[in-house]
């Protein structure tokens, strides 16, 4: 299964996904609650966010996919507020316990799956500095989520995603 997390309008989303059935889509419907930093997803309800909404099982969704695809407007070299929120709400994907990997301290794996990460930033005026920051962010995400980066691209607008041959779905 592929997990598509995006901040696009409904029309653009429909164009990307079409009739694909092997894709779980996470999109902004204006209903996401922000992570409150309570660590309940680690302590009270391991693997599940204590905020009971449609984003409570983000860790589980990631654990069941072979690719996570993120499409986000680039905000100062980072994700859009919605995508950042989803990433925060996905912390249940890892354990609260630490281990040392490559001489760095990281969370241990909760699930025994391997997936690839594809990230597509869009925006008309993405600077080189913002691109460099975004690249560091995606690399850090891949280390923390223990996944491999498959694609990382910067697009002028979302329509140009169709020019990238076969990368989405």
PDB file of C-alpha atoms in Angstrom:
ATOM      1  CA  UNK A   1       0.000   0.000   0.000  1.00  0.00           C
ATOM      2  CA  UNK A   2       1.063   3.583  -0.605  1.00  0.00           C
ATOM      3  CA  UNK A   3       0.299   6.358   1.846  1.00  0.00           C
ATOM      4  CA  UNK A   4      -0.240   9.735   0.210  1.00  0.00           C
ATOM      5  CA  UNK A   5      -0.124  12.715   2.574  1.00  0.00           C
ATOM      6  CA  UNK A   6      -0.854  16.029   0.886  1.00  0.00           C
ATOM      7  CA  UNK A   7      -2.114  19.563   1.333  1.00  0.00           C
ATOM      8  CA  UNK A   8      -3.692  19.910  -2.119  1.00  0.00           C
ATOM      9  CA  UNK A   9      -7.172  20.984  -3.025  1.00  0.00           C
ATOM     10  CA  UNK A  10      -9.661  18.213  -3.740  1.00  0.00           C
ATOM     11  CA  UNK A  11      -9.526  18.668  -7.520  1.00  0.00           C
ATOM     12  CA  UNK A  12      -5.722  18.341  -7.707  1.00  0.00           C
ATOM     13  CA  UNK A  13      -5.896  15.353  -5.378  1.00  0.00           C
ATOM     14  CA  UNK A  14      -8.428  13.569  -7.582  1.00  0.00           C
ATOM     15  CA  UNK A  15      -6.198  14.094 -10.625  1.00  0.00           C
ATOM     16  CA  UNK A  16      -3.241  12.486  -8.863  1.00  0.00           C
ATOM     17  CA  UNK A  17      -4.975   9.496  -7.325  1.00  0.00           C
ATOM     18  CA  UNK A  18      -7.627   8.790  -9.938  1.00  0.00           C
ATOM     19  CA  UNK A  19      -9.095   5.323  -9.418  1.00  0.00           C
ATOM     20  CA  UNK A  20      -6.040   3.898  -7.665  1.00  0.00           C
ATOM     21  CA  UNK A  21      -7.302   1.595  -4.906  1.00  0.00           C
ATOM     22  CA  UNK A  22      -3.984   0.691  -3.276  1.00  0.00           C
ATOM     23  CA  UNK A  23      -3.490   4.202  -1.901  1.00  0.00           C
ATOM     24  CA  UNK A  24      -4.489   5.537   1.516  1.00  0.00           C
ATOM     25  CA  UNK A  25      -4.938   9.303   1.227  1.00  0.00           C
ATOM     26  CA  UNK A  26      -4.413  11.704   4.121  1.00  0.00           C
ATOM     27  CA  UNK A  27      -5.524  15.216   3.247  1.00  0.00           C
ATOM     28  CA  UNK A  28      -6.510  18.457   4.909  1.00  0.00           C
ATOM     29  CA  UNK A  29     -10.216  18.607   5.628  1.00  0.00           C
ATOM     30  CA  UNK A  30      -9.758  21.240   8.299  1.00  0.00           C
ATOM     31  CA  UNK A  31     -10.295  18.693  11.068  1.00  0.00           C
ATOM     32  CA  UNK A  32      -6.779  17.877  12.292  1.00  0.00           C
ATOM     33  CA  UNK A  33      -5.971  18.640  15.902  1.00  0.00           C
ATOM     34  CA  UNK A  34      -2.411  19.634  16.713  1.00  0.00           C
ATOM     35  CA  UNK A  35      -0.173  17.294  18.666  1.00  0.00           C
ATOM     36  CA  UNK A  36      -0.254  18.363  22.312  1.00  0.00           C
ATOM     37  CA  UNK A  37       3.076  16.750  23.174  1.00  0.00           C
ATOM     38  CA  UNK A  38       1.585  14.545  25.873  1.00  0.00           C
ATOM     39  CA  UNK A  39       3.377  11.388  24.681  1.00  0.00           C
ATOM     40  CA  UNK A  40       0.151   9.469  25.291  1.00  0.00           C
ATOM     41  CA  UNK A  41       0.792   7.643  22.017  1.00  0.00           C
ATOM     42  CA  UNK A  42       3.818   6.118  23.730  1.00  0.00           C
ATOM     43  CA  UNK A  43       2.523   5.679  27.288  1.00  0.00           C
ATOM     44  CA  UNK A  44      -1.288   5.650  27.566  1.00  0.00           C
ATOM     45  CA  UNK A  45      -2.270   4.148  24.206  1.00  0.00           C
ATOM     46  CA  UNK A  46       0.967   2.760  22.663  1.00  0.00           C
ATOM     47  CA  UNK A  47       0.976   3.206  18.900  1.00  0.00           C
ATOM     48  CA  UNK A  48      -2.169   5.332  18.837  1.00  0.00           C
ATOM     49  CA  UNK A  49      -2.607   9.058  19.450  1.00  0.00           C
ATOM     50  CA  UNK A  50      -4.845   9.880  22.414  1.00  0.00           C
ATOM     51  CA  UNK A  51      -6.570  12.588  20.372  1.00  0.00           C
ATOM     52  CA  UNK A  52      -9.483  10.664  18.909  1.00  0.00           C
ATOM     53  CA  UNK A  53      -9.889  11.788  15.308  1.00  0.00           C
ATOM     54  CA  UNK A  54      -9.116  10.486  11.831  1.00  0.00           C
ATOM     55  CA  UNK A  55      -5.377  11.079  12.400  1.00  0.00           C
ATOM     56  CA  UNK A  56      -5.111   8.937  15.550  1.00  0.00           C
ATOM     57  CA  UNK A  57      -3.629   5.956  13.708  1.00  0.00           C
ATOM     58  CA  UNK A  58      -0.900   7.650  11.677  1.00  0.00           C
ATOM     59  CA  UNK A  59       1.811   5.375  13.088  1.00  0.00           C
ATOM     60  CA  UNK A  60      -0.186   2.304  12.137  1.00  0.00           C
ATOM     61  CA  UNK A  61      -0.888   3.654   8.637  1.00  0.00           C
ATOM     62  CA  UNK A  62       2.844   4.161   8.071  1.00  0.00           C
ATOM     63  CA  UNK A  63       3.546   0.673   9.406  1.00  0.00           C
ATOM     64  CA  UNK A  64       1.363  -0.881   6.715  1.00  0.00           C
ATOM     65  CA  UNK A  65       2.751   0.868   3.662  1.00  0.00           C
ATOM     66  CA  UNK A  66       5.674   0.298   1.356  1.00  0.00           C
ATOM     67  CA  UNK A  67       5.871   3.954   0.308  1.00  0.00           C
ATOM     68  CA  UNK A  68       4.962   7.243   1.944  1.00  0.00           C
ATOM     69  CA  UNK A  69       4.416  10.056  -0.544  1.00  0.00           C
ATOM     70  CA  UNK A  70       4.300  13.608   0.796  1.00  0.00           C
ATOM     71  CA  UNK A  71       3.188  16.519  -1.359  1.00  0.00           C
ATOM     72  CA  UNK A  72       3.553  19.850   0.401  1.00  0.00           C
ATOM     73  CA  UNK A  73       3.796  23.502  -0.331  1.00  0.00           C
ATOM     74  CA  UNK A  74       7.275  24.595   0.718  1.00  0.00           C
ATOM     75  CA  UNK A  75       7.151  26.916   3.745  1.00  0.00           C
ATOM     76  CA  UNK A  76      10.594  28.417   4.430  1.00  0.00           C
ATOM     77  CA  UNK A  77      12.272  25.103   3.663  1.00  0.00           C
ATOM     78  CA  UNK A  78       9.758  23.025   5.592  1.00  0.00           C
ATOM     79  CA  UNK A  79       6.393  21.397   5.251  1.00  0.00           C
ATOM     80  CA  UNK A  80       3.084  23.229   5.172  1.00  0.00           C
ATOM     81  CA  UNK A  81       1.346  23.527   8.570  1.00  0.00           C
ATOM     82  CA  UNK A  82      -0.995  20.636   7.762  1.00  0.00           C
ATOM     83  CA  UNK A  83       1.812  18.278   6.710  1.00  0.00           C
ATOM     84  CA  UNK A  84       3.879  19.283   9.764  1.00  0.00           C
ATOM     85  CA  UNK A  85       0.865  18.456  11.928  1.00  0.00           C
ATOM     86  CA  UNK A  86       0.493  15.032  10.316  1.00  0.00           C
ATOM     87  CA  UNK A  87       4.188  14.320  10.831  1.00  0.00           C
ATOM     88  CA  UNK A  88       3.902  15.332  14.497  1.00  0.00           C
ATOM     89  CA  UNK A  89       0.862  13.083  14.924  1.00  0.00           C
ATOM     90  CA  UNK A  90       2.889  10.191  13.406  1.00  0.00           C
ATOM     91  CA  UNK A  91       5.381   9.953  16.262  1.00  0.00           C
ATOM     92  CA  UNK A  92       3.635   6.800  17.473  1.00  0.00           C
ATOM     93  CA  UNK A  93       5.380   5.033  14.571  1.00  0.00           C
ATOM     94  CA  UNK A  94       8.480   4.782  16.781  1.00  0.00           C
ATOM     95  CA  UNK A  95       9.060   3.703  20.378  1.00  0.00           C
ATOM     96  CA  UNK A  96       9.871   6.237  23.102  1.00  0.00           C
ATOM     97  CA  UNK A  97      13.021   4.232  23.857  1.00  0.00           C
ATOM     98  CA  UNK A  98      16.340   5.235  22.339  1.00  0.00           C
ATOM     99  CA  UNK A  99      19.208   3.500  20.603  1.00  0.00           C
ATOM    100  CA  UNK A 100      22.418   4.713  19.032  1.00  0.00           C
ATOM    101  CA  UNK A 101      22.585   4.459  15.240  1.00  0.00           C
ATOM    102  CA  UNK A 102      25.522   5.908  13.320  1.00  0.00           C
ATOM    103  CA  UNK A 103      26.772   7.565  16.513  1.00  0.00           C
ATOM    104  CA  UNK A 104      23.470   9.428  16.904  1.00  0.00           C
ATOM    105  CA  UNK A 105      20.638   8.953  19.366  1.00  0.00           C
ATOM    106  CA  UNK A 106      17.351   7.898  17.730  1.00  0.00           C
ATOM    107  CA  UNK A 107      14.082   6.270  18.706  1.00  0.00           C
ATOM    108  CA  UNK A 108      13.785   2.515  18.321  1.00  0.00           C
ATOM    109  CA  UNK A 109      11.517   0.928  15.742  1.00  0.00           C
ATOM    110  CA  UNK A 110       8.029  -0.038  16.827  1.00  0.00           C
ATOM    111  CA  UNK A 111       7.065  -1.856  13.628  1.00  0.00           C
ATOM    112  CA  UNK A 112       9.030  -4.270  11.478  1.00  0.00           C
ATOM    113  CA  UNK A 113       8.405  -2.774   8.082  1.00  0.00           C
ATOM    114  CA  UNK A 114      10.523  -1.003   5.506  1.00  0.00           C
ATOM    115  CA  UNK A 115       9.212   1.742   3.287  1.00  0.00           C
ATOM    116  CA  UNK A 116      10.421   4.364   0.867  1.00  0.00           C
ATOM    117  CA  UNK A 117       9.804   8.083   1.232  1.00  0.00           C
ATOM    118  CA  UNK A 118       9.001  10.395  -1.668  1.00  0.00           C
ATOM    119  CA  UNK A 119       8.608  14.106  -1.012  1.00  0.00           C
ATOM    120  CA  UNK A 120       7.460  16.712  -3.512  1.00  0.00           C
ATOM    121  CA  UNK A 121       7.621  20.357  -2.487  1.00  0.00           C
ATOM    122  CA  UNK A 122       5.829  22.898  -4.621  1.00  0.00           C
ATOM    123  CA  UNK A 123       5.904  26.670  -4.741  1.00  0.00           C
ATOM    124  CA  UNK A 124       6.696  29.367  -7.263  1.00  0.00           C
ATOM    125  CA  UNK A 125       9.555  31.075  -5.442  1.00  0.00           C
ATOM    126  CA  UNK A 126      11.435  28.339  -3.582  1.00  0.00           C
ATOM    127  CA  UNK A 127      14.943  29.695  -2.960  1.00  0.00           C
ATOM    128  CA  UNK A 128      18.135  27.646  -3.026  1.00  0.00           C
ATOM    129  CA  UNK A 129      18.448  28.130   0.730  1.00  0.00           C
ATOM    130  CA  UNK A 130      14.911  26.800   1.255  1.00  0.00           C
ATOM    131  CA  UNK A 131      15.722  23.801  -0.955  1.00  0.00           C
ATOM    132  CA  UNK A 132      18.834  23.050   1.101  1.00  0.00           C
ATOM    133  CA  UNK A 133      16.822  23.286   4.336  1.00  0.00           C
ATOM    134  CA  UNK A 134      14.080  21.049   2.926  1.00  0.00           C
ATOM    135  CA  UNK A 135      16.643  18.464   1.811  1.00  0.00           C
ATOM    136  CA  UNK A 136      18.081  18.353   5.348  1.00  0.00           C
ATOM    137  CA  UNK A 137      14.580  18.002   6.780  1.00  0.00           C
ATOM    138  CA  UNK A 138      13.679  15.080   4.516  1.00  0.00           C
ATOM    139  CA  UNK A 139      16.998  13.379   5.249  1.00  0.00           C
ATOM    140  CA  UNK A 140      16.375  13.770   8.999  1.00  0.00           C
ATOM    141  CA  UNK A 141      12.852  12.376   8.573  1.00  0.00           C
ATOM    142  CA  UNK A 142      14.217   9.363   6.720  1.00  0.00           C
ATOM    143  CA  UNK A 143      16.725   8.669   9.496  1.00  0.00           C
ATOM    144  CA  UNK A 144      14.127   9.061  12.243  1.00  0.00           C
ATOM    145  CA  UNK A 145      11.525   6.951  10.429  1.00  0.00           C
ATOM    146  CA  UNK A 146      14.143   4.403   9.336  1.00  0.00           C
ATOM    147  CA  UNK A 147      13.201   4.583   5.675  1.00  0.00           C
ATOM    148  CA  UNK A 148      14.899   5.170   2.357  1.00  0.00           C
ATOM    149  CA  UNK A 149      14.424   8.336   0.309  1.00  0.00           C
ATOM    150  CA  UNK A 150      13.066   7.350  -3.085  1.00  0.00           C
ATOM    151  CA  UNK A 151      12.336  10.800  -4.542  1.00  0.00           C
ATOM    152  CA  UNK A 152      12.780  14.410  -3.519  1.00  0.00           C
ATOM    153  CA  UNK A 153      11.708  17.075  -5.978  1.00  0.00           C
ATOM    154  CA  UNK A 154      10.902  20.770  -6.043  1.00  0.00           C
ATOM    155  CA  UNK A 155       8.128  21.871  -8.369  1.00  0.00           C
ATOM    156  CA  UNK A 156       7.058  25.305  -9.530  1.00  0.00           C
ATOM    157  CA  UNK A 157       3.409  24.333  -9.145  1.00  0.00           C
ATOM    158  CA  UNK A 158       1.448  21.182  -8.532  1.00  0.00           C
ATOM    159  CA  UNK A 159       0.495  20.827 -12.202  1.00  0.00           C
ATOM    160  CA  UNK A 160       4.157  20.174 -13.069  1.00  0.00           C
ATOM    161  CA  UNK A 161       4.071  16.976 -11.018  1.00  0.00           C
ATOM    162  CA  UNK A 162       2.664  15.262 -14.105  1.00  0.00           C
ATOM    163  CA  UNK A 163       5.975  16.007 -15.855  1.00  0.00           C
ATOM    164  CA  UNK A 164       7.747  13.701 -13.405  1.00  0.00           C
ATOM    165  CA  UNK A 165       7.477  10.391 -15.163  1.00  0.00           C
ATOM    166  CA  UNK A 166       5.691   7.711 -13.156  1.00  0.00           C
ATOM    167  CA  UNK A 167       6.809   8.880  -9.736  1.00  0.00           C
ATOM    168  CA  UNK A 168       3.508   9.262  -7.947  1.00  0.00           C
ATOM    169  CA  UNK A 169       1.057   6.450  -8.414  1.00  0.00           C
TER     170      UNK A 169
END
